[in-house]
mmCIF file of C-alpha atoms in Angstrom:
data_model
loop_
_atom_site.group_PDB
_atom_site.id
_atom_site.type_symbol
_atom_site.label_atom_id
_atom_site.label_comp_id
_atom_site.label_asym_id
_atom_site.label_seq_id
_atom_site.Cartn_x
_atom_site.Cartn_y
_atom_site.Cartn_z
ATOM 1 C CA UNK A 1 315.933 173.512 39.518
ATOM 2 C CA UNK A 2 312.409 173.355 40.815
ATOM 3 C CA UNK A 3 311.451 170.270 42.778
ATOM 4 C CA UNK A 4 307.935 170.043 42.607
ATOM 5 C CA UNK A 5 304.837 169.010 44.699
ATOM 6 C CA UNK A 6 301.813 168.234 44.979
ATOM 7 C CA UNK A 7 299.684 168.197 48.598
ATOM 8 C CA UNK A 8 296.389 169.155 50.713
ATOM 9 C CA UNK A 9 296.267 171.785 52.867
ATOM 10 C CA UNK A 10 295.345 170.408 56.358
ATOM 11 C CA UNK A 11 295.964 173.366 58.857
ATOM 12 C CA UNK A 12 297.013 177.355 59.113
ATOM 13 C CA UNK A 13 299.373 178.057 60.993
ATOM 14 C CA UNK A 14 300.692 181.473 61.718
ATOM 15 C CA UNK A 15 300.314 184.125 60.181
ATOM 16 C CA UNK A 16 301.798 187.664 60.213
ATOM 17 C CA UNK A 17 301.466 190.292 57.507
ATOM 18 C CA UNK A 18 301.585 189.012 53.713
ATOM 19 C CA UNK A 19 302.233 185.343 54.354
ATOM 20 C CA UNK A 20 300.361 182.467 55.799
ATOM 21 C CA UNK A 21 301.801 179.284 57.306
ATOM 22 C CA UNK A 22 300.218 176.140 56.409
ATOM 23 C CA UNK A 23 300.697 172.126 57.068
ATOM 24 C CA UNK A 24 300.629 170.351 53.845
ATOM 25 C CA UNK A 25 300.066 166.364 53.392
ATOM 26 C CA UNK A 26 301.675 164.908 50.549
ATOM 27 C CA UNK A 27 300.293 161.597 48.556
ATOM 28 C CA UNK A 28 303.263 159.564 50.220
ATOM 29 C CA UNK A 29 301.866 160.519 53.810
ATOM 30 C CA UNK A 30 304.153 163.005 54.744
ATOM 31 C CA UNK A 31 303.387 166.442 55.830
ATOM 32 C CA UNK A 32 305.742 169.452 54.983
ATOM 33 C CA UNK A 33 306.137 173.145 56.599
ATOM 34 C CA UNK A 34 304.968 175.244 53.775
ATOM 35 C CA UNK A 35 304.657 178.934 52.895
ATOM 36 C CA UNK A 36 301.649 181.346 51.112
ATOM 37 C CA UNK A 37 301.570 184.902 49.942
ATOM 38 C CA UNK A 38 297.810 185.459 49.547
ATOM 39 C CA UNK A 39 298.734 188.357 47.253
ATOM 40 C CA UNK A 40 300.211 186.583 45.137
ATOM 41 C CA UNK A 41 298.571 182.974 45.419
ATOM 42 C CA UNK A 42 295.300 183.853 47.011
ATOM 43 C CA UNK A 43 294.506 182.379 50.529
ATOM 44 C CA UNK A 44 294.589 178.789 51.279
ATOM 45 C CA UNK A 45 291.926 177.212 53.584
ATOM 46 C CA UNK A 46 291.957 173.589 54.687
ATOM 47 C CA UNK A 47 291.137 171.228 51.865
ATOM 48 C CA UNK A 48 292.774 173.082 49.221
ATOM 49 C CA UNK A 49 294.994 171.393 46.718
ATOM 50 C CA UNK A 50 298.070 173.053 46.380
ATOM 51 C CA UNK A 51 301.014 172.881 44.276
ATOM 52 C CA UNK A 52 304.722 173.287 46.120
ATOM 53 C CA UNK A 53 307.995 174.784 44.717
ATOM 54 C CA UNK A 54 309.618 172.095 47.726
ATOM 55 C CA UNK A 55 313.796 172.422 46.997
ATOM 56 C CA UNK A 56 314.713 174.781 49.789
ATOM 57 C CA UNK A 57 312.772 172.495 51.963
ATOM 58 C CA UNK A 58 314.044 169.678 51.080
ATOM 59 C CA UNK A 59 317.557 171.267 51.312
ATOM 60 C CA UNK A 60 317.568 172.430 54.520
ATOM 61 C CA UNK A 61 317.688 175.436 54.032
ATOM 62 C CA UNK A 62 317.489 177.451 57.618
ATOM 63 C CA UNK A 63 315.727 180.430 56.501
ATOM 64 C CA UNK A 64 314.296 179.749 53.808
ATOM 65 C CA UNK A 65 313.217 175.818 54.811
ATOM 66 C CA UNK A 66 309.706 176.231 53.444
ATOM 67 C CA UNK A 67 307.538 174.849 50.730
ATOM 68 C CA UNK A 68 306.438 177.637 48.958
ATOM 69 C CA UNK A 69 303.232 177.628 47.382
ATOM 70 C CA UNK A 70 302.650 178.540 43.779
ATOM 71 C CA UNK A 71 298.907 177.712 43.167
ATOM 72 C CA UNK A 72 295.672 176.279 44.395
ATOM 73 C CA UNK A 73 295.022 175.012 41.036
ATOM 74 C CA UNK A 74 291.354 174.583 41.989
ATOM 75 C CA UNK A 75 290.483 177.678 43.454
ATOM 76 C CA UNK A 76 292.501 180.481 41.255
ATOM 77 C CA UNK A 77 292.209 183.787 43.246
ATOM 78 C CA UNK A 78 289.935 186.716 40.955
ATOM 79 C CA UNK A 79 291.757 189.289 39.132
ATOM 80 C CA UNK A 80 292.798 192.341 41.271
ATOM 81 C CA UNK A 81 290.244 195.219 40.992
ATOM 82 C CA UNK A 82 292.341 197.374 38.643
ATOM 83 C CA UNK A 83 292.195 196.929 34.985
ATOM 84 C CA UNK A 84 295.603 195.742 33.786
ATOM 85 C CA UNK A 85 295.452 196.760 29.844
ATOM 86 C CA UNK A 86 296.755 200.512 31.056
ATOM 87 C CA UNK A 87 299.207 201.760 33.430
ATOM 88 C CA UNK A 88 296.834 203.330 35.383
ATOM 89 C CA UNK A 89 297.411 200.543 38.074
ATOM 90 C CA UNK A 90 301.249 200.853 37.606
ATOM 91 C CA UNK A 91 303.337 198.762 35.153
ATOM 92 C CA UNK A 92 306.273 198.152 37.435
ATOM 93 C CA UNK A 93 307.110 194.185 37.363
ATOM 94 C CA UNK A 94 308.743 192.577 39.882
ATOM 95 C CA UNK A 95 310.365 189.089 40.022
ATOM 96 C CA UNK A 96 310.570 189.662 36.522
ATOM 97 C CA UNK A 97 309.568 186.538 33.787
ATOM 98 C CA UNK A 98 309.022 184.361 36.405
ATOM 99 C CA UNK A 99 305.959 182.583 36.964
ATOM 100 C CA UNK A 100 304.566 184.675 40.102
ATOM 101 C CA UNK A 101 305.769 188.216 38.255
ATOM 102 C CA UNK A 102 303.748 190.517 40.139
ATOM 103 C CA UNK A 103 303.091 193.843 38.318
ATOM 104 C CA UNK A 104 303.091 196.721 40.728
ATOM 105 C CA UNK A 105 302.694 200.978 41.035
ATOM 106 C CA UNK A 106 305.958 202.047 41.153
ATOM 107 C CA UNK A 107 306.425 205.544 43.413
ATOM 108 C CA UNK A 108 307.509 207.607 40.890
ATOM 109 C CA UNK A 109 305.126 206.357 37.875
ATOM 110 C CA UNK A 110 302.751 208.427 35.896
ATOM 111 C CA UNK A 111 299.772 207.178 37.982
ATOM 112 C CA UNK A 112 301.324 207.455 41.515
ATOM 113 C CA UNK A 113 299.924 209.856 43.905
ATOM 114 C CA UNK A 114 303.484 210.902 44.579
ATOM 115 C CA UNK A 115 304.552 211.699 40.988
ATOM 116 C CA UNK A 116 305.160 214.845 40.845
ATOM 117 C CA UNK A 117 307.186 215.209 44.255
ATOM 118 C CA UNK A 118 309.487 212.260 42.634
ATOM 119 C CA UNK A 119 310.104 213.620 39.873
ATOM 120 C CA UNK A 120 311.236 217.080 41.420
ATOM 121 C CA UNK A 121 313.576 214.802 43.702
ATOM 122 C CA UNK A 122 317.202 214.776 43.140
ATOM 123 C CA UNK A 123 318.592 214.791 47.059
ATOM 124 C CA UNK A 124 318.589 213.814 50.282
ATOM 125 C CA UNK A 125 319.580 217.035 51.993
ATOM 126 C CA UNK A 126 322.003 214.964 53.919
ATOM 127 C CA UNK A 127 319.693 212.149 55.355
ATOM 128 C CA UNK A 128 321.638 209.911 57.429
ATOM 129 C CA UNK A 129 321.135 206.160 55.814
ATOM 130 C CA UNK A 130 322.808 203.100 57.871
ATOM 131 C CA UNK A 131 323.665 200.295 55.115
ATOM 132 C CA UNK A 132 324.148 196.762 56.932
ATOM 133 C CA UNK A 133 324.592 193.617 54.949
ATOM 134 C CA UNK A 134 322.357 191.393 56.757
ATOM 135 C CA UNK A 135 318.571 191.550 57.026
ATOM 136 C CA UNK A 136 318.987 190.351 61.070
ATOM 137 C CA UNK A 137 320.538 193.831 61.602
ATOM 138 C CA UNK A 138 317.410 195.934 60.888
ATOM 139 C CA UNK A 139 315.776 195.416 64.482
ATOM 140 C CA UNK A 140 319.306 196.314 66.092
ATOM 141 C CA UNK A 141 319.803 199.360 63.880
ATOM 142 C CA UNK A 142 316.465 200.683 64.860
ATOM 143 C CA UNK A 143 316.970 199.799 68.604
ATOM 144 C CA UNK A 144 319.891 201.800 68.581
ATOM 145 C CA UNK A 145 317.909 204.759 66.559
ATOM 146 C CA UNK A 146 315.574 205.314 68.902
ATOM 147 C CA UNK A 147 317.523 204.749 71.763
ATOM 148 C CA UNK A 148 318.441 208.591 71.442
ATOM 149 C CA UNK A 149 315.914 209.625 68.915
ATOM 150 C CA UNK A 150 312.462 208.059 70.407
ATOM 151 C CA UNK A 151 310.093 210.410 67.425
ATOM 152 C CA UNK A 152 312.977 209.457 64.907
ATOM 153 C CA UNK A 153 311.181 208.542 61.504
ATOM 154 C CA UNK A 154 312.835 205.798 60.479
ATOM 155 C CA UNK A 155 312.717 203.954 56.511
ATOM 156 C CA UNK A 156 313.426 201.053 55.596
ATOM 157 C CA UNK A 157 314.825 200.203 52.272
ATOM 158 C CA UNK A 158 314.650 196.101 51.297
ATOM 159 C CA UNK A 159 316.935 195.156 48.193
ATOM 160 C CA UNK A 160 316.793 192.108 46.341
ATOM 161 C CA UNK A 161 319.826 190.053 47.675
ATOM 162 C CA UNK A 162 317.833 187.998 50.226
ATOM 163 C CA UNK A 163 314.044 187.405 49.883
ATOM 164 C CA UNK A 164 312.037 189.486 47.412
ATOM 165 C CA UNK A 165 308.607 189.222 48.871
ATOM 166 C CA UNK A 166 308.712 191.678 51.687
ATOM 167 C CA UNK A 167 306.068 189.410 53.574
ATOM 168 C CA UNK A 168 308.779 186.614 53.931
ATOM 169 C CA UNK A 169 310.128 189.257 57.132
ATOM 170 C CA UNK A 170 308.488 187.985 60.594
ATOM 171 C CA UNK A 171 310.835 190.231 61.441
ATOM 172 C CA UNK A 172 309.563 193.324 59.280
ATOM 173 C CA UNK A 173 306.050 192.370 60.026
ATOM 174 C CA UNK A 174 306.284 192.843 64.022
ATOM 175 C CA UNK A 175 308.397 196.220 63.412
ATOM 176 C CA UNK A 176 305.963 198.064 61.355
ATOM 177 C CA UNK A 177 304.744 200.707 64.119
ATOM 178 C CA UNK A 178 308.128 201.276 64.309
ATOM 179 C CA UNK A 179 309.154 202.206 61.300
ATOM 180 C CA UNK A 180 307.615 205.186 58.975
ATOM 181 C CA UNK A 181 307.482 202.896 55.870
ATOM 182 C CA UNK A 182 309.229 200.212 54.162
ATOM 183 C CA UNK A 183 310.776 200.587 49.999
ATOM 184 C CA UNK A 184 310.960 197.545 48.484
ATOM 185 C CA UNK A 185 313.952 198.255 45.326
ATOM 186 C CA UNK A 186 314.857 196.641 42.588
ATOM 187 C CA UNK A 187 313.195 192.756 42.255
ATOM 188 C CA UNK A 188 311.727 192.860 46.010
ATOM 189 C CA UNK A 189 308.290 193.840 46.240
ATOM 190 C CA UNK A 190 305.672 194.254 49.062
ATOM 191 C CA UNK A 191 306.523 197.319 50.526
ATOM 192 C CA UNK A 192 304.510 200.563 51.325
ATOM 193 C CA UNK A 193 306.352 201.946 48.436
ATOM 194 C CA UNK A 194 307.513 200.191 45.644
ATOM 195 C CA UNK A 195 310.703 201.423 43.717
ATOM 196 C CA UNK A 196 312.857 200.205 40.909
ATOM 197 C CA UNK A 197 316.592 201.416 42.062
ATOM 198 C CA UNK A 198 318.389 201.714 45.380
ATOM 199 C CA UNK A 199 318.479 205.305 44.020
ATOM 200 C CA UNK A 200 314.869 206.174 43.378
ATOM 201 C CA UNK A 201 314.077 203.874 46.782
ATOM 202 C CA UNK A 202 316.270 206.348 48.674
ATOM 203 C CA UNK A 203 314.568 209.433 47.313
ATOM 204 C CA UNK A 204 311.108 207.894 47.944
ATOM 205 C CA UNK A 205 312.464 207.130 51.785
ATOM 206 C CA UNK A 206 313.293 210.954 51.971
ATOM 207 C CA UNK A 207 310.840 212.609 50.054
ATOM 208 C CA UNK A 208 307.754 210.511 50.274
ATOM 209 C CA UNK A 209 307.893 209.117 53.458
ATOM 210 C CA UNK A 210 309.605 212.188 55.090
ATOM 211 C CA UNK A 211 312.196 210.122 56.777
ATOM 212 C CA UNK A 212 314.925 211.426 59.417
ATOM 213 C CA UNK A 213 316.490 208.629 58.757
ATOM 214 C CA UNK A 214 316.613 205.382 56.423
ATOM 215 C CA UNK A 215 318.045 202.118 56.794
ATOM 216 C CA UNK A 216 319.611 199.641 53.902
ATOM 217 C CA UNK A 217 319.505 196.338 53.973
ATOM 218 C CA UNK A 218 318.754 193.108 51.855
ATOM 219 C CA UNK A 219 315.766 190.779 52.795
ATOM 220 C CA UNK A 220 316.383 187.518 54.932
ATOM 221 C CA UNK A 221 318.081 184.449 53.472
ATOM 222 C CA UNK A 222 321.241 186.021 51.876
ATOM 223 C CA UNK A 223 322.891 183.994 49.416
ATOM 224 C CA UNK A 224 326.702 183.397 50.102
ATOM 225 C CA UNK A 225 329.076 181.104 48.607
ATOM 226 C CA UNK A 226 331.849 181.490 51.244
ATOM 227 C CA UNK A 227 334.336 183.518 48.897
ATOM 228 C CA UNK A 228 334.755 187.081 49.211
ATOM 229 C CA UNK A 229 332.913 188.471 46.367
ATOM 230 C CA UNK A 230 329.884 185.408 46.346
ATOM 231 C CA UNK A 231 328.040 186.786 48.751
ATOM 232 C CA UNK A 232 324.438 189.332 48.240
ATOM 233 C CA UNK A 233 325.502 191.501 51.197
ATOM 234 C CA UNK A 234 328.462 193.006 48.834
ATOM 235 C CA UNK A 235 325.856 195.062 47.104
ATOM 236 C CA UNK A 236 326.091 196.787 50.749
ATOM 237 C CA UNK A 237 329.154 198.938 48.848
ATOM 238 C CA UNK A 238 327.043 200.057 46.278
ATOM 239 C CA UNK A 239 324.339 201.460 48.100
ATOM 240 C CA UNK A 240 326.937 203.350 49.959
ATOM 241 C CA UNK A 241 327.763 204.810 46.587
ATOM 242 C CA UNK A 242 323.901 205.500 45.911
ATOM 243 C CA UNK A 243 323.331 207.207 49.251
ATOM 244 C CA UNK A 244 326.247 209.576 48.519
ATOM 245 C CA UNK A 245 325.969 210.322 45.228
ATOM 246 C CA UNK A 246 322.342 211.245 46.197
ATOM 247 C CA UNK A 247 323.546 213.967 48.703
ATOM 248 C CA UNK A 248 322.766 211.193 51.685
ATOM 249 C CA UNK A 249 325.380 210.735 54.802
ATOM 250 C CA UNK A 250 326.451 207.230 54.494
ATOM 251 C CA UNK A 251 326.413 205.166 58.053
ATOM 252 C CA UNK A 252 328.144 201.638 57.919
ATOM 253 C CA UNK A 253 327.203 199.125 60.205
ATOM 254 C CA UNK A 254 330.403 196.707 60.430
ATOM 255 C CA UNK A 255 329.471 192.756 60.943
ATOM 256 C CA UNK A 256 331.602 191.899 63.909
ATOM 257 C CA UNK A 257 331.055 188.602 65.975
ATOM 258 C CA UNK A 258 333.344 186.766 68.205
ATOM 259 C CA UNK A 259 330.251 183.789 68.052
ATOM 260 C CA UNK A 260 330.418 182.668 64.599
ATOM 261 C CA UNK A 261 332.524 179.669 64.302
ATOM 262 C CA UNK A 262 333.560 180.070 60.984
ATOM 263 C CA UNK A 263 336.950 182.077 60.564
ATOM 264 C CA UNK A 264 336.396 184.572 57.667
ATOM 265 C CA UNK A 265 333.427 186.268 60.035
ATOM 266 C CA UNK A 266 335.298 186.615 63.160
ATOM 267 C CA UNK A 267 336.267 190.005 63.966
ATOM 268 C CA UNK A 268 335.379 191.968 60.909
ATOM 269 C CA UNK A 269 333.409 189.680 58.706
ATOM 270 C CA UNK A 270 335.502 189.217 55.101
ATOM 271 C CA UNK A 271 331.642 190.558 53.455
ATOM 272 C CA UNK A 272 332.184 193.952 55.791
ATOM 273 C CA UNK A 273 335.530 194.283 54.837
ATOM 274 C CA UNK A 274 335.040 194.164 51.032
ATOM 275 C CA UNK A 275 332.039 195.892 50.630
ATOM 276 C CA UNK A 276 333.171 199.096 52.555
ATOM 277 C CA UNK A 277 336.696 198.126 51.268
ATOM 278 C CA UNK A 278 336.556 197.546 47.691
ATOM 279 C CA UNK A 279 332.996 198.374 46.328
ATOM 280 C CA UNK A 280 332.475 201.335 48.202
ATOM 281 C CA UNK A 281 334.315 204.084 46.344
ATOM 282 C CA UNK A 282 332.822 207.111 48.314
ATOM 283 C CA UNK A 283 333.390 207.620 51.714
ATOM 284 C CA UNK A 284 331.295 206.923 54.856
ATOM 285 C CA UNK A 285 331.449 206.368 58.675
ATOM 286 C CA UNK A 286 332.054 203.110 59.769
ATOM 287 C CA UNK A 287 330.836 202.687 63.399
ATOM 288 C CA UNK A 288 332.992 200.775 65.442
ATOM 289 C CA UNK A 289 331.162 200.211 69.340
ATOM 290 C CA UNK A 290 332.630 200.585 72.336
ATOM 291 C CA UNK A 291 332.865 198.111 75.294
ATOM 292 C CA UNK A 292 334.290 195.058 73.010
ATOM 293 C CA UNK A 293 335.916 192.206 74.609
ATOM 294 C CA UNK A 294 339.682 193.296 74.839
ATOM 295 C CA UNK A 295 340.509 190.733 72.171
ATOM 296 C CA UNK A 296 337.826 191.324 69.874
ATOM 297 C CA UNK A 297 338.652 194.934 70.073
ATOM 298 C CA UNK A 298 342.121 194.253 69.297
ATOM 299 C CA UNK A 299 341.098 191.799 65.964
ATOM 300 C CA UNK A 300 338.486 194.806 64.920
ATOM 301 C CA UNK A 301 341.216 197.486 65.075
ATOM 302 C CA UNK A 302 343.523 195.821 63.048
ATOM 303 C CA UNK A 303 341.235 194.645 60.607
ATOM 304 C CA UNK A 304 339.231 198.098 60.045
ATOM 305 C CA UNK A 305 343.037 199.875 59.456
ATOM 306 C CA UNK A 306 342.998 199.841 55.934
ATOM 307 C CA UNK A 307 339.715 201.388 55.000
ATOM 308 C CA UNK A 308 340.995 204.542 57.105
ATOM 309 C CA UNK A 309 342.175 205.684 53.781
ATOM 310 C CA UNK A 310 339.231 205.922 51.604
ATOM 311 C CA UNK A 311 336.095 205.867 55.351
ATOM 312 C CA UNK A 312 335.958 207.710 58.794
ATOM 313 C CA UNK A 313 336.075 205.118 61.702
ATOM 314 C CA UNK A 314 333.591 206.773 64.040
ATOM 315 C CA UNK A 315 333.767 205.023 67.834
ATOM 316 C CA UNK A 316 330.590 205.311 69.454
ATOM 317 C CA UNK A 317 329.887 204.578 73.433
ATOM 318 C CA UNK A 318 327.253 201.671 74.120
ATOM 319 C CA UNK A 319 325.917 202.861 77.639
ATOM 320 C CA UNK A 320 322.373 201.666 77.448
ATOM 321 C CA UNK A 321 322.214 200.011 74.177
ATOM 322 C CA UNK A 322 322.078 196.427 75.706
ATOM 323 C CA UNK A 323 318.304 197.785 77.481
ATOM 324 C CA UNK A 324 317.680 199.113 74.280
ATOM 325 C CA UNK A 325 318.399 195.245 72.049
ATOM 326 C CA UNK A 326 316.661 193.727 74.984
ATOM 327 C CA UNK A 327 313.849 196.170 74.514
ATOM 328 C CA UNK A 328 313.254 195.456 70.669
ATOM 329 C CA UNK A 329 310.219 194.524 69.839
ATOM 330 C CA UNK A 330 311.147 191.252 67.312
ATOM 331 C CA UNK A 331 313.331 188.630 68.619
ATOM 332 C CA UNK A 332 316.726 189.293 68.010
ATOM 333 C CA UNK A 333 318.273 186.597 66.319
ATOM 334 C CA UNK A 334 321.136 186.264 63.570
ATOM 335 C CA UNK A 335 322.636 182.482 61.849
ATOM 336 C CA UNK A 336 320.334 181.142 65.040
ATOM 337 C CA UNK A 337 321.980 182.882 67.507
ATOM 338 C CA UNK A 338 320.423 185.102 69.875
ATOM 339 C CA UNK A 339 321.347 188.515 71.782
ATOM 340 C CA UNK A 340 323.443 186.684 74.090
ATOM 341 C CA UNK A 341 324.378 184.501 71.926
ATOM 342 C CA UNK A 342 326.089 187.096 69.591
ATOM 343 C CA UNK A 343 326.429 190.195 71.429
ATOM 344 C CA UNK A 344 329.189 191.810 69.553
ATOM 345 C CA UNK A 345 326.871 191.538 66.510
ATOM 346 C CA UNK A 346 323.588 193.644 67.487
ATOM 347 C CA UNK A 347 325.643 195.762 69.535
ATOM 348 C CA UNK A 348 327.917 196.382 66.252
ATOM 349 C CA UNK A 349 324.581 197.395 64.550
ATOM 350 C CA UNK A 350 322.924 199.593 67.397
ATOM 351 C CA UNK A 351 325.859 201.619 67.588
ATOM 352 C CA UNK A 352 325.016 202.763 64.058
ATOM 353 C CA UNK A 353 321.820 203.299 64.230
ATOM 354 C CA UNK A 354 323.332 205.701 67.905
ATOM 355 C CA UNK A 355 325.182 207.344 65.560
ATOM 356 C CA UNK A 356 322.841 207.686 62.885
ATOM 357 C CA UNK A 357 320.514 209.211 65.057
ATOM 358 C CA UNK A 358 323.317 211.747 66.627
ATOM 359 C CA UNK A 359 323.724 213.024 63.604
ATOM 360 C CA UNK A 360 320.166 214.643 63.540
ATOM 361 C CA UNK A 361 320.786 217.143 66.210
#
């Protein structure tokens, strides 16, 4: 449950887009890390009393190891300029019955500009759409994009496994020249678009934003359990099913590592394996890189032989992708470990986005 706090604001720290960094003292004389979403909160300034949702903090959590704020009791931001007794402003809520419920303009609501192309939408025409089940991904999927397709317009779709507030992303925030737009589906929210299904956030990618191609992917801080099926990224198989029952082309980037130390992710992470394996009932081309250590190669093979059934394994060359990771313009960076670190990994995920970007010629 909530562990709760109470504190001062003493400093900002930094901030990117959506979220603001802050030192917080607390009445026992310690000062926490914490974590503001001026949308949502208003903006904090030193001197402000604040009160902290402080359990992931206190837990440890990597990703999420913030204090998140969820007032300045004495300095409540005004009401947003739209009236909010019509759904002229949108009714779409978010986060839903919780306390910071945002309510947003969904895409293809009454009052959205983009109505009327929405509702007409029913395909993708057979837009290629890369589905990865880890938010760390994105940069190397996009690396790997436009390291063929420079003009490539590229969407990103954020689901609701990891964090909901889109301005959580440092990540997102320093790739937003690079992409056309991001969807936030489902509970997530903060996007350019907001949508209320993997389905209707696919169409919006495609129709709205006019991308060549769109990328799927949960928000940082996935929750896992460390059994097959207790894990966010799963839902990676049902997008799969969204994109191609929408018409889309289906592009899966496999988690493969020969870093992580724990067992069931060497190889072929267990997640990859059962979300293209056993959730996934639609086909799609799983990209398996060249230029993997002879070993790993051997453990990927093996591993990726019983989805050659039901997917296409599509092997795609690396030459230049490593410039093109180097290149990105976020630090690279997945469970702490970097490009070197973990090379199998973002090299795994830029030979999608290669391949998603081949397919556009």
């Amino acid at each position: 449950m909530v562990r709760w706090r109470s504190g001062t604001v003493t400093a900002l720290r930094r901030q990117w887009t959506g979220a603001v960094e802050l030192d917080v003292d607390l009445p026992d004389g310690a000062t926490v890390r914490a974590l503001a979403y001026p949308a949502l909160v208003g903006r904090p300034e030193p001197g402000d009393r604040v009160l902290l949702n402080a359990g992931a903090l206190l837990m440890g959590l990597g990703t999420g190891g913030y204090a998140l704020v969820v007032a300045l009791p004495d300095r409540l931001p005004p009401d947003p300029p739209q009236t909010l007794d019509s759904r002229d402003a949108g009714h779409l809520v978010k986060a839903r019955y919780t306390p910071l419920q945002p309510i947003l303009l969904g895409v293809d609501e009454e009052a959205s500009p983009h109505r009327e192309v929405m509702a007409a939408a029913d395909d993708l025409a057979g837009l290629p759409v890369v589905t990865a089940d880890l938010h760390s991904a994105l940069p190397a999927i996009l690396a790997g994009i436009h390291a063929d397709a420079p003009a490539a317009r590229v969407a990103y779709l954020l689901t609701d496994g990891g964090a909901l507030p889109a301005w959580f992303s440092r990540t997102l925030a320093g790739l937003r020249e690079h992409l056309v737009g991001t969807v936030t589906v489902g509970q997530s929210f903060g996007g350019d678009l907001e949508a209320s299904t993997v389905h209707s956030g696919l169409l919006a990618a495609r129709h709205v934003l006019g991308a060549d191609v769109a990328i799927v992917a949960q928000g940082p801080g996935n929750l896992g359990t460390g059994t097959r099926w207790g894990f966010s990224g799963v839902a990676v198989g049902e997008a799969v099913n969204a994109i191609a029952t929408l018409g889309g082309r289906p592009v899966g980037s496999l988690r493969i590592s020969d870093a992580d130390p724990r067992p069931r992710h060497r190889g072929v992470s267990h997640h990859s394996l059962t979300a293209y394996g056993r959730v996934a009932l639609t086909p799609a081309e799983l990209v398996v890189p060249d230029g993997l250590a002879p070993a790993l190669a051997g453990e990927v093979d093996a591993a990726l032989a019983p989805l050659a059934a039901r997917h296409t394994l599509v092997r795609v060359p690396t030459d230049g992708l490593d410039a093109a990771l180097r290149a990105a313009p976020v630090a690279l960076s997945t469970m702490g470990r970097g490009l070197d670190a973990d090379h199998a990994y973002f090299l795994a995920a830029a030979a999608a986005g290669r391949h998603a970007a081949r397919l556009l010629t």
